[in-house]
XYZ file of C-alpha atoms in Angstrom:
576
model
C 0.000 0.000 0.000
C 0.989 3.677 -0.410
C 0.455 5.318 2.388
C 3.904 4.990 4.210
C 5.524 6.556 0.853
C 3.239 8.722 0.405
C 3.344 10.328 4.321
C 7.084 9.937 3.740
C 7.556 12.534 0.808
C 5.724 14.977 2.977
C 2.546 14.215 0.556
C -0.858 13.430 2.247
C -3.551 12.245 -0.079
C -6.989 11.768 0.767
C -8.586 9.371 2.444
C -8.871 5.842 1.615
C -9.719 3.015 2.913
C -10.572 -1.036 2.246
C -13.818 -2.882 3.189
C -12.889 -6.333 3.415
C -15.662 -8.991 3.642
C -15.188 -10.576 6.767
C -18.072 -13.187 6.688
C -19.975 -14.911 3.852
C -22.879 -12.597 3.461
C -20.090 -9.899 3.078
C -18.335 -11.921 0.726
C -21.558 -12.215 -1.731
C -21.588 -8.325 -1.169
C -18.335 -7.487 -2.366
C -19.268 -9.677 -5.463
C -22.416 -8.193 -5.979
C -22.973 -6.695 -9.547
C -23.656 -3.597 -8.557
C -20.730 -3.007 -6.692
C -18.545 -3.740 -10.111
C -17.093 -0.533 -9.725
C -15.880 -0.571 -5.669
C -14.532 -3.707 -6.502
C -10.567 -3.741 -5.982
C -7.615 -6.305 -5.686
C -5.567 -5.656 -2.030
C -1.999 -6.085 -2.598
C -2.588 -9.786 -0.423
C -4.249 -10.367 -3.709
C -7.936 -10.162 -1.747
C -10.672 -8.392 -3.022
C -12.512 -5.794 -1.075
C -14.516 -2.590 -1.392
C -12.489 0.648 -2.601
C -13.898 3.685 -0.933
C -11.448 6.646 -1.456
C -12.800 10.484 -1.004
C -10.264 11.745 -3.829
C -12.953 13.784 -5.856
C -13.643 17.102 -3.461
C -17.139 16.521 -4.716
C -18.069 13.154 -3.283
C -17.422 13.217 0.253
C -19.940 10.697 1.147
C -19.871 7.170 0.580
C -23.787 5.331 1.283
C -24.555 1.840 2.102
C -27.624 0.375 1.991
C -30.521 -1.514 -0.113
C -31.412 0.886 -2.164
C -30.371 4.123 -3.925
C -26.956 3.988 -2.479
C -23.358 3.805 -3.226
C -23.062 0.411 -2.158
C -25.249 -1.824 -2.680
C -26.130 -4.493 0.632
C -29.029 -6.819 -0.289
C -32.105 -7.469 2.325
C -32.133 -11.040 2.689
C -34.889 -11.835 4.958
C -33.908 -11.199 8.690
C -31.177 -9.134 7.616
C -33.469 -6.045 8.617
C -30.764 -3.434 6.181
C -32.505 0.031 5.700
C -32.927 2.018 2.228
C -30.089 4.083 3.680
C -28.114 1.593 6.346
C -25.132 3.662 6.707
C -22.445 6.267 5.200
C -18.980 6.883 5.561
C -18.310 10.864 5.785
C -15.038 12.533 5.235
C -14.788 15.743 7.502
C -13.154 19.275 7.177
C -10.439 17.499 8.882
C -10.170 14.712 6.703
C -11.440 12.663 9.927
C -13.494 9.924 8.521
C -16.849 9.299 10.441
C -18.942 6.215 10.412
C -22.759 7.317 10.250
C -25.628 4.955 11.332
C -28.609 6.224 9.468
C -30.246 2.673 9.615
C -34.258 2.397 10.925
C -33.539 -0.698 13.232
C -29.878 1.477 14.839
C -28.058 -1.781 13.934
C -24.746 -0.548 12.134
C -21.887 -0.831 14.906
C -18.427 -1.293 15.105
C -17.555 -4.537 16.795
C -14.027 -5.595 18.127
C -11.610 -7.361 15.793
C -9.201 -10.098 15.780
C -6.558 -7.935 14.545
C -6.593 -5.995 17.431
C -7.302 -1.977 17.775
C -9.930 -0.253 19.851
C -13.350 -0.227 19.817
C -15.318 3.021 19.923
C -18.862 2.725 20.466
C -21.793 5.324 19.374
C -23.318 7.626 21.933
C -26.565 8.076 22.572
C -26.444 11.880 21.373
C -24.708 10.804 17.499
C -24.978 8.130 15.490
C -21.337 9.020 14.345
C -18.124 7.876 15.653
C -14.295 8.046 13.900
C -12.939 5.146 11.933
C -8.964 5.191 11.579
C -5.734 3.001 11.559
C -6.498 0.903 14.884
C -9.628 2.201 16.138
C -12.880 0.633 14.788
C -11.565 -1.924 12.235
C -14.533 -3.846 12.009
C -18.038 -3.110 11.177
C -21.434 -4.598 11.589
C -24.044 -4.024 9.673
C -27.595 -5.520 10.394
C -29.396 -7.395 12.613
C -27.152 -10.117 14.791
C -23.884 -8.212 12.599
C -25.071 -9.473 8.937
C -22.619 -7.832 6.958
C -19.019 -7.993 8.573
C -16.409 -5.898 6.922
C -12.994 -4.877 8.105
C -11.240 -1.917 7.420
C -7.936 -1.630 5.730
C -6.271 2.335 5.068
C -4.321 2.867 1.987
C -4.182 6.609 3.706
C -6.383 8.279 6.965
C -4.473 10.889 6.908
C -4.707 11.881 10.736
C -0.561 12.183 10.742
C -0.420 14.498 12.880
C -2.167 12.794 15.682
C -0.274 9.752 15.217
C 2.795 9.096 18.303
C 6.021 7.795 17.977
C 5.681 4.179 17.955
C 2.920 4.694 15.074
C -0.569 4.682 17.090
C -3.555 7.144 18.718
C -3.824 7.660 22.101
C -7.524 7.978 22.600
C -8.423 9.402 25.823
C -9.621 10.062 28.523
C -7.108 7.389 29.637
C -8.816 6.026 32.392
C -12.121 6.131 31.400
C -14.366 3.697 29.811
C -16.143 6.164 27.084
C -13.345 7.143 24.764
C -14.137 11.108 23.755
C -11.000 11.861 21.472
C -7.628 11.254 19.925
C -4.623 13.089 21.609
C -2.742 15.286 19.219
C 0.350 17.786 20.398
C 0.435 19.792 24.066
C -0.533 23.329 23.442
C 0.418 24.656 26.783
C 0.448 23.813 30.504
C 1.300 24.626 34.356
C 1.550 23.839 37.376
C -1.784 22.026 37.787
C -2.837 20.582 34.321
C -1.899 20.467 30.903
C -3.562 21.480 27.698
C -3.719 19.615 24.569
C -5.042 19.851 21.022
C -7.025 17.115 20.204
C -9.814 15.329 17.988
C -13.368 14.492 18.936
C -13.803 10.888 17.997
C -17.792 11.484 17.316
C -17.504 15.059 15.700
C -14.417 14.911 13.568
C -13.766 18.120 15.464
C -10.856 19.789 16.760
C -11.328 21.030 20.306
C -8.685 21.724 23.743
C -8.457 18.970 26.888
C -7.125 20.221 29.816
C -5.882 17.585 31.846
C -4.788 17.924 35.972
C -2.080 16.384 36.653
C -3.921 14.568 39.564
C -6.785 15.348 41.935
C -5.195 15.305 45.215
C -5.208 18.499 47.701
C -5.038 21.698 45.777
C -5.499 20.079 42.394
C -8.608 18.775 43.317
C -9.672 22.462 44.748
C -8.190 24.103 41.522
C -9.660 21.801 39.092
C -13.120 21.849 40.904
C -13.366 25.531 41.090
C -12.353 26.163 37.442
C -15.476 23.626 36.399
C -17.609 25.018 38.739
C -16.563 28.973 37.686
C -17.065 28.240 33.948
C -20.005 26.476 34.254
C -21.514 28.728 36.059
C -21.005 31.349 33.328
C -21.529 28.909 30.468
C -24.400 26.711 31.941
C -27.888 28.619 29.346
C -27.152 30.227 26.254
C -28.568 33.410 28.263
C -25.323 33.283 30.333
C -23.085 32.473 28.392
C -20.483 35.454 27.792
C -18.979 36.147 24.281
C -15.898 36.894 26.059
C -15.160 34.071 28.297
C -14.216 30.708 26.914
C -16.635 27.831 26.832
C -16.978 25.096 29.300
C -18.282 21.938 26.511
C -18.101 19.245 29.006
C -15.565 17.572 32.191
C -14.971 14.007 32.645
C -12.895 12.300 35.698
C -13.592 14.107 38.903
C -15.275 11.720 40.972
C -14.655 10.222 44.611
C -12.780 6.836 43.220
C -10.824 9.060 40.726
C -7.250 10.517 40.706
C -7.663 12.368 37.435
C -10.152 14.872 35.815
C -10.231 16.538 32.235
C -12.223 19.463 30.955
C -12.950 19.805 27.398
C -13.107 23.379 25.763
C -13.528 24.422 22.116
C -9.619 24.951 20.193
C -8.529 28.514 19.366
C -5.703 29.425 17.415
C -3.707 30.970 19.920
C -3.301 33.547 23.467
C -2.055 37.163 23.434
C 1.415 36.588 24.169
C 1.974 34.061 21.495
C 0.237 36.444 19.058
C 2.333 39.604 20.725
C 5.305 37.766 20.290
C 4.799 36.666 16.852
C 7.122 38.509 14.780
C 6.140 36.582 11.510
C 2.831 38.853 11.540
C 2.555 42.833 11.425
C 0.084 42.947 14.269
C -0.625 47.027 15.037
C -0.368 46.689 18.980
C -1.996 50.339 19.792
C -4.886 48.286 17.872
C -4.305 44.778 19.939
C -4.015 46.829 23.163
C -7.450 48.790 22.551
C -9.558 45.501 21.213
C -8.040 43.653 24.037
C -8.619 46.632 27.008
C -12.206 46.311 25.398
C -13.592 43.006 25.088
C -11.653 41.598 28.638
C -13.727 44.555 31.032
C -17.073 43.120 29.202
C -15.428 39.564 30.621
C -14.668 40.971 33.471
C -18.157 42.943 33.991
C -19.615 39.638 33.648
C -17.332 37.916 36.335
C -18.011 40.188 38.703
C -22.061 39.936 38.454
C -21.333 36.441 39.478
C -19.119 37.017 42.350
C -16.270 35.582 40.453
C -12.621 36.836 40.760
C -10.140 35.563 38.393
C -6.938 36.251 39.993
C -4.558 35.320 37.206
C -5.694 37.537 34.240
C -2.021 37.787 31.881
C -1.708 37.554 27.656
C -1.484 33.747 27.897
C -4.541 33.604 29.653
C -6.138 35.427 26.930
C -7.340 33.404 24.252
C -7.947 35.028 20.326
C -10.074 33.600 17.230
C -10.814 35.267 14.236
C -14.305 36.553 13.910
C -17.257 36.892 11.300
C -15.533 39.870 9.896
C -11.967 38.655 10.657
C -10.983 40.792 13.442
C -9.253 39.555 16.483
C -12.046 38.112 19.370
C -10.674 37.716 22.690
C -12.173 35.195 25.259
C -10.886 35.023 28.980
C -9.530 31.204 30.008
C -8.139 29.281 33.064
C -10.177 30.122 35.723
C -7.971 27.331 37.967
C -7.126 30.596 40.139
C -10.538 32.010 40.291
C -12.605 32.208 43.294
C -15.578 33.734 45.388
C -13.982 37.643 46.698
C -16.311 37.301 49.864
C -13.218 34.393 50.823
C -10.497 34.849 48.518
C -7.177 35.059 50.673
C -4.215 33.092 49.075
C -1.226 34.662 47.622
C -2.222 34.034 43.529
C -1.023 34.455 40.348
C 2.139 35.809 38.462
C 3.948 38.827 39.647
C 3.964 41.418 36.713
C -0.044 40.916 36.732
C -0.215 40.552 40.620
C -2.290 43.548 42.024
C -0.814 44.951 45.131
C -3.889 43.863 47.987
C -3.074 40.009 46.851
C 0.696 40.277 47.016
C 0.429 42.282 50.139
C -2.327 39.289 51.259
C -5.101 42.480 51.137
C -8.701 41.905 51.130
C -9.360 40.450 47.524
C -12.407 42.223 45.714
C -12.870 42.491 41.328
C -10.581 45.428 41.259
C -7.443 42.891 41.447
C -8.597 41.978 37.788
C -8.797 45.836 37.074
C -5.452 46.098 38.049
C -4.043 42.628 35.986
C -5.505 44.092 32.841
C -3.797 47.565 32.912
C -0.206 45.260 33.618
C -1.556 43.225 30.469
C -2.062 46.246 28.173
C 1.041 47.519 29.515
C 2.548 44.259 28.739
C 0.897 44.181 25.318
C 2.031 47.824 24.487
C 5.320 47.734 25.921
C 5.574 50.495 27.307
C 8.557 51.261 28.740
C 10.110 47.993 27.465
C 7.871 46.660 30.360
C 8.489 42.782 29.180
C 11.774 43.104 29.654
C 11.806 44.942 32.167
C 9.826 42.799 34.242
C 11.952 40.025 34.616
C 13.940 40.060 37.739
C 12.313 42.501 40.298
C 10.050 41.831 42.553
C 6.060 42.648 42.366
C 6.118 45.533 44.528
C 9.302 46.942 42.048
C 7.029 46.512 39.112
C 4.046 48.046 40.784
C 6.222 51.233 40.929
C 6.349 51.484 36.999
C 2.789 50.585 36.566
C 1.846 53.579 38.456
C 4.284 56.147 37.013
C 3.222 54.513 32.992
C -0.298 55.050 34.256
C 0.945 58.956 34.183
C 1.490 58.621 30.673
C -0.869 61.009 27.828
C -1.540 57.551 26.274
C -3.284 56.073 29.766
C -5.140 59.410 30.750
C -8.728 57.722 30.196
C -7.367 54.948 32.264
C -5.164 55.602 34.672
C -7.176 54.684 37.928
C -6.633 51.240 36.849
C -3.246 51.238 38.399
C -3.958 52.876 41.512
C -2.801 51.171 44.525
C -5.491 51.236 46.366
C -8.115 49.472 45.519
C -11.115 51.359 46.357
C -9.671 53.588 43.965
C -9.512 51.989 40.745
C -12.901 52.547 38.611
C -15.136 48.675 38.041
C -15.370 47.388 34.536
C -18.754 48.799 33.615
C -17.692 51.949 35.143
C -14.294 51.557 32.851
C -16.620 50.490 30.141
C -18.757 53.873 30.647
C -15.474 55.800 30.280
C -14.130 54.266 27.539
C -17.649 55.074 25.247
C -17.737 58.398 25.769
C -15.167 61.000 26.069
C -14.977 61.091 29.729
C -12.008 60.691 31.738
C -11.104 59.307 35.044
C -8.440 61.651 36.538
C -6.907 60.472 39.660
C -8.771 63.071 42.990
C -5.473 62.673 44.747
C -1.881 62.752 43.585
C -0.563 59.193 42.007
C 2.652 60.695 42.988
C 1.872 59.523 46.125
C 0.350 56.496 45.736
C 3.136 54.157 46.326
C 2.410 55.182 50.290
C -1.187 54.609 50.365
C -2.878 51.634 51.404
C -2.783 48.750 48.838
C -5.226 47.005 50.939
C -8.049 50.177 50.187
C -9.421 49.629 53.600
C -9.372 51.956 56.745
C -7.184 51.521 60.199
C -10.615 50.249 61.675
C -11.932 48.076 59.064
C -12.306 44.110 60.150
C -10.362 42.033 57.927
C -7.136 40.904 56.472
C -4.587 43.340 56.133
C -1.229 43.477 54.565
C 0.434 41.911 57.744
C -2.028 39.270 58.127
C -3.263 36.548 56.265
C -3.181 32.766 55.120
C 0.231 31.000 55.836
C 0.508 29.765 52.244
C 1.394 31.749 49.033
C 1.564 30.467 45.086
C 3.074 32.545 43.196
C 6.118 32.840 41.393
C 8.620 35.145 39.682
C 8.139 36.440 35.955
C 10.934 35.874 33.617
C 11.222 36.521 30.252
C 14.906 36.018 29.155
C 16.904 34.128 31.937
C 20.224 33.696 30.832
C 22.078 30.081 31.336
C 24.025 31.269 33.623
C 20.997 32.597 36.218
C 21.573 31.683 39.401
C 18.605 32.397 41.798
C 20.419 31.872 44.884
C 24.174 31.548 44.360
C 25.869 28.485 45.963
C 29.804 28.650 45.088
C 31.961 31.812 44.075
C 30.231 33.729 41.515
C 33.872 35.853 40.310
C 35.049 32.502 40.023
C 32.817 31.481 37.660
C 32.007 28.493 40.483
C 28.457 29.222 41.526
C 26.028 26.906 40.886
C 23.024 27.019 38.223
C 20.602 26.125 40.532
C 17.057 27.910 41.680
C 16.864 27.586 45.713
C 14.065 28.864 48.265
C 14.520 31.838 50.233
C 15.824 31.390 53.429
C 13.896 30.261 56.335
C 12.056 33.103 58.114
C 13.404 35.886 55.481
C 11.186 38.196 53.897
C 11.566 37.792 49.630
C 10.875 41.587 49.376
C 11.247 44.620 50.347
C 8.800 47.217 51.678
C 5.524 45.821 52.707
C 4.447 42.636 54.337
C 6.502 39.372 54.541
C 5.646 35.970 54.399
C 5.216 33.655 57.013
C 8.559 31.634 57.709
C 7.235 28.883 56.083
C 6.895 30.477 52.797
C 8.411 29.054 49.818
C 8.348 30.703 46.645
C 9.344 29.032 43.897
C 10.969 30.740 40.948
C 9.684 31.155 37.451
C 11.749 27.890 35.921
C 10.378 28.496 32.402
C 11.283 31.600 30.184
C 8.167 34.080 29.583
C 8.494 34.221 26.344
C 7.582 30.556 25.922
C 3.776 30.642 25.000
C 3.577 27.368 26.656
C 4.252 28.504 29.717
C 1.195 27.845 32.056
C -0.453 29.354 35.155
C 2.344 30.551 37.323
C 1.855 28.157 40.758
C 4.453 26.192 42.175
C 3.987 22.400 42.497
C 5.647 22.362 45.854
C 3.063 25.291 47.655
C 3.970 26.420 50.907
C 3.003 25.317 54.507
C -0.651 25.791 54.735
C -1.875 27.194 58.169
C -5.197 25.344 59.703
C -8.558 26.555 59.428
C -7.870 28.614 55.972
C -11.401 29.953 55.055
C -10.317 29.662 51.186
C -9.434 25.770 51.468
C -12.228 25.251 53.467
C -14.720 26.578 50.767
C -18.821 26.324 51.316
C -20.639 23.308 49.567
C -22.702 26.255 47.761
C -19.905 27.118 45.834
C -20.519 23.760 43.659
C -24.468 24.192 43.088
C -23.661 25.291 39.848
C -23.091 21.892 38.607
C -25.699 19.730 40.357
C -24.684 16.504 38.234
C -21.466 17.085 39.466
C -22.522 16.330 43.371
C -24.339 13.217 42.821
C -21.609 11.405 40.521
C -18.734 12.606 42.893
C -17.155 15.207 40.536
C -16.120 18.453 41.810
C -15.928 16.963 45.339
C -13.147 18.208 47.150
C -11.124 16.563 50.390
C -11.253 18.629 53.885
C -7.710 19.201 55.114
């Protein structure tokens, strides 16, 4: 056959495949008269039914009785429709087996040359055919008609691993929902990949946690629970917020969980960094600035704050008139602001009242998506820039850009103290009209205000207090090979070691406002910035967690937004 030649010289031809009688009634098919034409010799010197999907007009291939491509006679008991079944070649040259038979009997049915078996669902009557999954085929009542598939080409390369196979997934589960194709991106607590939906044809994103123990349960269950809330009616639903289609895994037996969400092309700092492309980023800054406060506007109605808003949490499609459409993603850090407490997110995007452990409100989102358009713009060579100091450094330059002509309308966004910075809707207000939000007191100043926004006397958590656990980590774009986060050795030597280390027991890893508790560790940023695969910024190893956190110990009604989830286990989370 031609297909390893063919996928060797780079060439991928369409679709093609054998249907090779497997019983006798199949046999007397393939011989049929009216299936002269399908009729072809295998290079085993067997006969079988040619179907191949190499005229862009015929992308359909019908079995049945009558009227059909391939003709199956209706013996009595056979019970074979008019139309029985159809092969379909998709957009993604994903070939789909289609029952369209009265009595539902078409099925694939396990072979004894191995391969998987991937069953219809009770929503579609479609489900993928390719090299090793579904090679046999029965058609009729009690299987009739037996055929196996043989490919002369599937042309799903690019899903295919290294020793040759798919890996369908979700691994541990019994219902098989897609073939695995290439990681896309990833962090601390799960990883993304680009893959194909084995009943659609369709491309769409997994996101896969690395396990659900401790905080990857909580993450995992709060980002399900967050987008489905937003995504649960159509009337919900936000343009601006990316889609929740479905989670699997999750439940009280299981260590693993997935979420499935629809494939875009790319997030803001891949298409920032892209220098292939002339993108106008005055243009990218505005559209973006735009379309994340109507995200955010929505978040906030539903008591939701994300806590890690940054460019490669910003996902971008084309639209109907093919302009850039931004959608919000990863909502692993989100969480209610009546209870939110814990030391989030990565440092360049990190408003002051989280890294100070402040009372947490929707204005630390305000503030992450003036760093981002900052970022975006690069102002002041801010991604550079960036790198090595510490948050409450970088705060400092977000302030004095926010003095800039350019950020006049917006400038309140980077004020320290929260109370101070304008909501999205308000933002929104200012941003349609030709209003502007001028600071009432001097941001000259505002590096010695408050971050927290709250009054001497106001109960709460203030910039000394707080949980004893923080996850965050460093930002850094281009760390040279020779970056030593701690030195061990003697650096004029040339002898120190290339090694990242924790800060010291009981030392404070800033200066100027609140420490961490001695048990803090904060891990470094291991992976450059500039890698668009760089994930959520958490640390696997977290820090000592003090008992009795309010924000571990969430309320049940936090997960009523996915009922289903309670009674089959998922989204349940362990006490402790």
């Amino acid at each position: 056959m031609a297909e390893a030649e063919d996928q060797g010289a780079g060439v991928s031809p369409p679709p093609a495949l054998y249907l090779m009688p497997y019983n006798d009634a199949a046999r007397r098919a393939t011989n049929d008269p009216n299936n002269a034409h399908f009729l072809a010799q295998m290079d085993n010197g067997a006969y079988a039914l040619y179907i191949s999907f190499a005229n862009p007009d015929k992308q359909v291939c019908t079995l049945g009785r009558a009227g059909c491509d391939i003709f199956l006679p209706d013996p009595k008991g056979a019970d074979i429709s008019k139309h029985q079944c159809s092969f379909i070649n998709t957009e993604q040259w994903a070939v789909l087996l289609e029952d369209t038979s009265r009595h539902k009997n078409t099925e694939p049915c396990p072979s004894a040359n191995g391969g998987q078996t991937i069953s219809f669902t009770r929503e579609t009557r479609r489900v993928l055919v390719a090299r090793g999954i579904n090679n046999m085929i029965g058609i009729g009542r009690d299987r009739y008609y037996k055929f196996e598939i043989y490919w002369e080409s599937d042309c799903l390369y690019e899903f295919l691993k290294r020793d040759g196979n798919y890996r369908t997934g979700p691994q541990e589960a019994r219902r098989k929902r897609y073939i695995e194709g290439e990681k896309v991106g990833g962090g601390s607590f799960g990883s993304v990949w680009r893959v194909m939906d084995v009943h659609t044809g369709g491309l769409m994103a997994v996101k896969k946690f690395h396990n659900m123990d401790g905080r990857n349960l909580e993450f995992a269950t709060r980002e399900i629970t967050n987008l489905f809330r937003i995504n649960r009616t159509s009337l919900i639903h936000h343009d601006h917020i990316l889609e929740i289609l479905d989670c699997a895994g999750g439940g009280k037996d299981d260590n693993w969980g997935e979420i499935f969400m629809p494939l875009k092309p790319g997030n803001l700092k891949m298409l920032a960094l892209d220098t292939s492309t002339t993108v106008d980023v005055e243009e990218l800054a505005h559209a973006v600035l735009h379309q994340m406060l109507l995200a955010l506007a929505c978040i906030a109605k539903h008591k939701i704050v994300h806590r890690d808003l940054k460019p490669e949490n910003v996902l971008w499609e084309y639209n109907d008139e093919g302009e850039y459409h931004f959608r919000l993603g990863d909502f692993g850090q989100s969480n209610n602001p009546d209870i939110a407490m814990t030391v989030t997110g990565t440092e360049p995007f990190m408003a002051p009242e989280v890294y100070n452990r402040g009372k947490q409100t929707d204005k630390v989102d305000i503030w992450s998506l003036f760093a981002t358009i900052v970022w975006v713009k690069n102002t002041g060579n801010f991604r550079l820039r960036c790198a090595e100091p510490r948050a409450h450094i970088i705060h400092g330059w977000l302030v004095e850009y926010s003095m800039l002509p350019e950020f006049r309308r917006i400038r309140r966004m980077a004020s320290m103290r929260a109370k101070d910075r304008p909501s999205a809707e308000r933002l929104l207000r200012i941003l349609a009209t030709d209003e502007v939000e001028d600071m009432a007191d001097s941001l000259a100043n505002a590096l010695t205000l408050d971050p927290t926004g709250e009054d001497e006397d106001d109960a709460g958590i203030g910039p000394s207090q707080g949980p004893g656990f923080a996850y965050y980590e460093p930002y850094r774009p281009n760390v040279p090979e020779n970056y030593v986060w701690e030195s061990e050795g003697d650096e004029e030597a040339g002898e120190a070691s290339n090694t990242y280390r924790p800060p010291p027991m009981g030392a404070s890893p800033r200066v100027g406002g609140a420490g961490l508790m001695d048990e803090a560790y904060v891990k470094p940023y291991d992976q450059i910035y500039d890698d668009p695969n760089s994930g959520t910024a958490v640390p696997d190893v977290r820090t000592a967690r003090r008992a009795g956190s309010q924000e571990m110990n969430e309320p049940a009604a936090a997960h009523e937004a996915h009922p289903q989830a309670r009674k089959s286990g998922k989204g349940k989370k362990k006490k402790g």
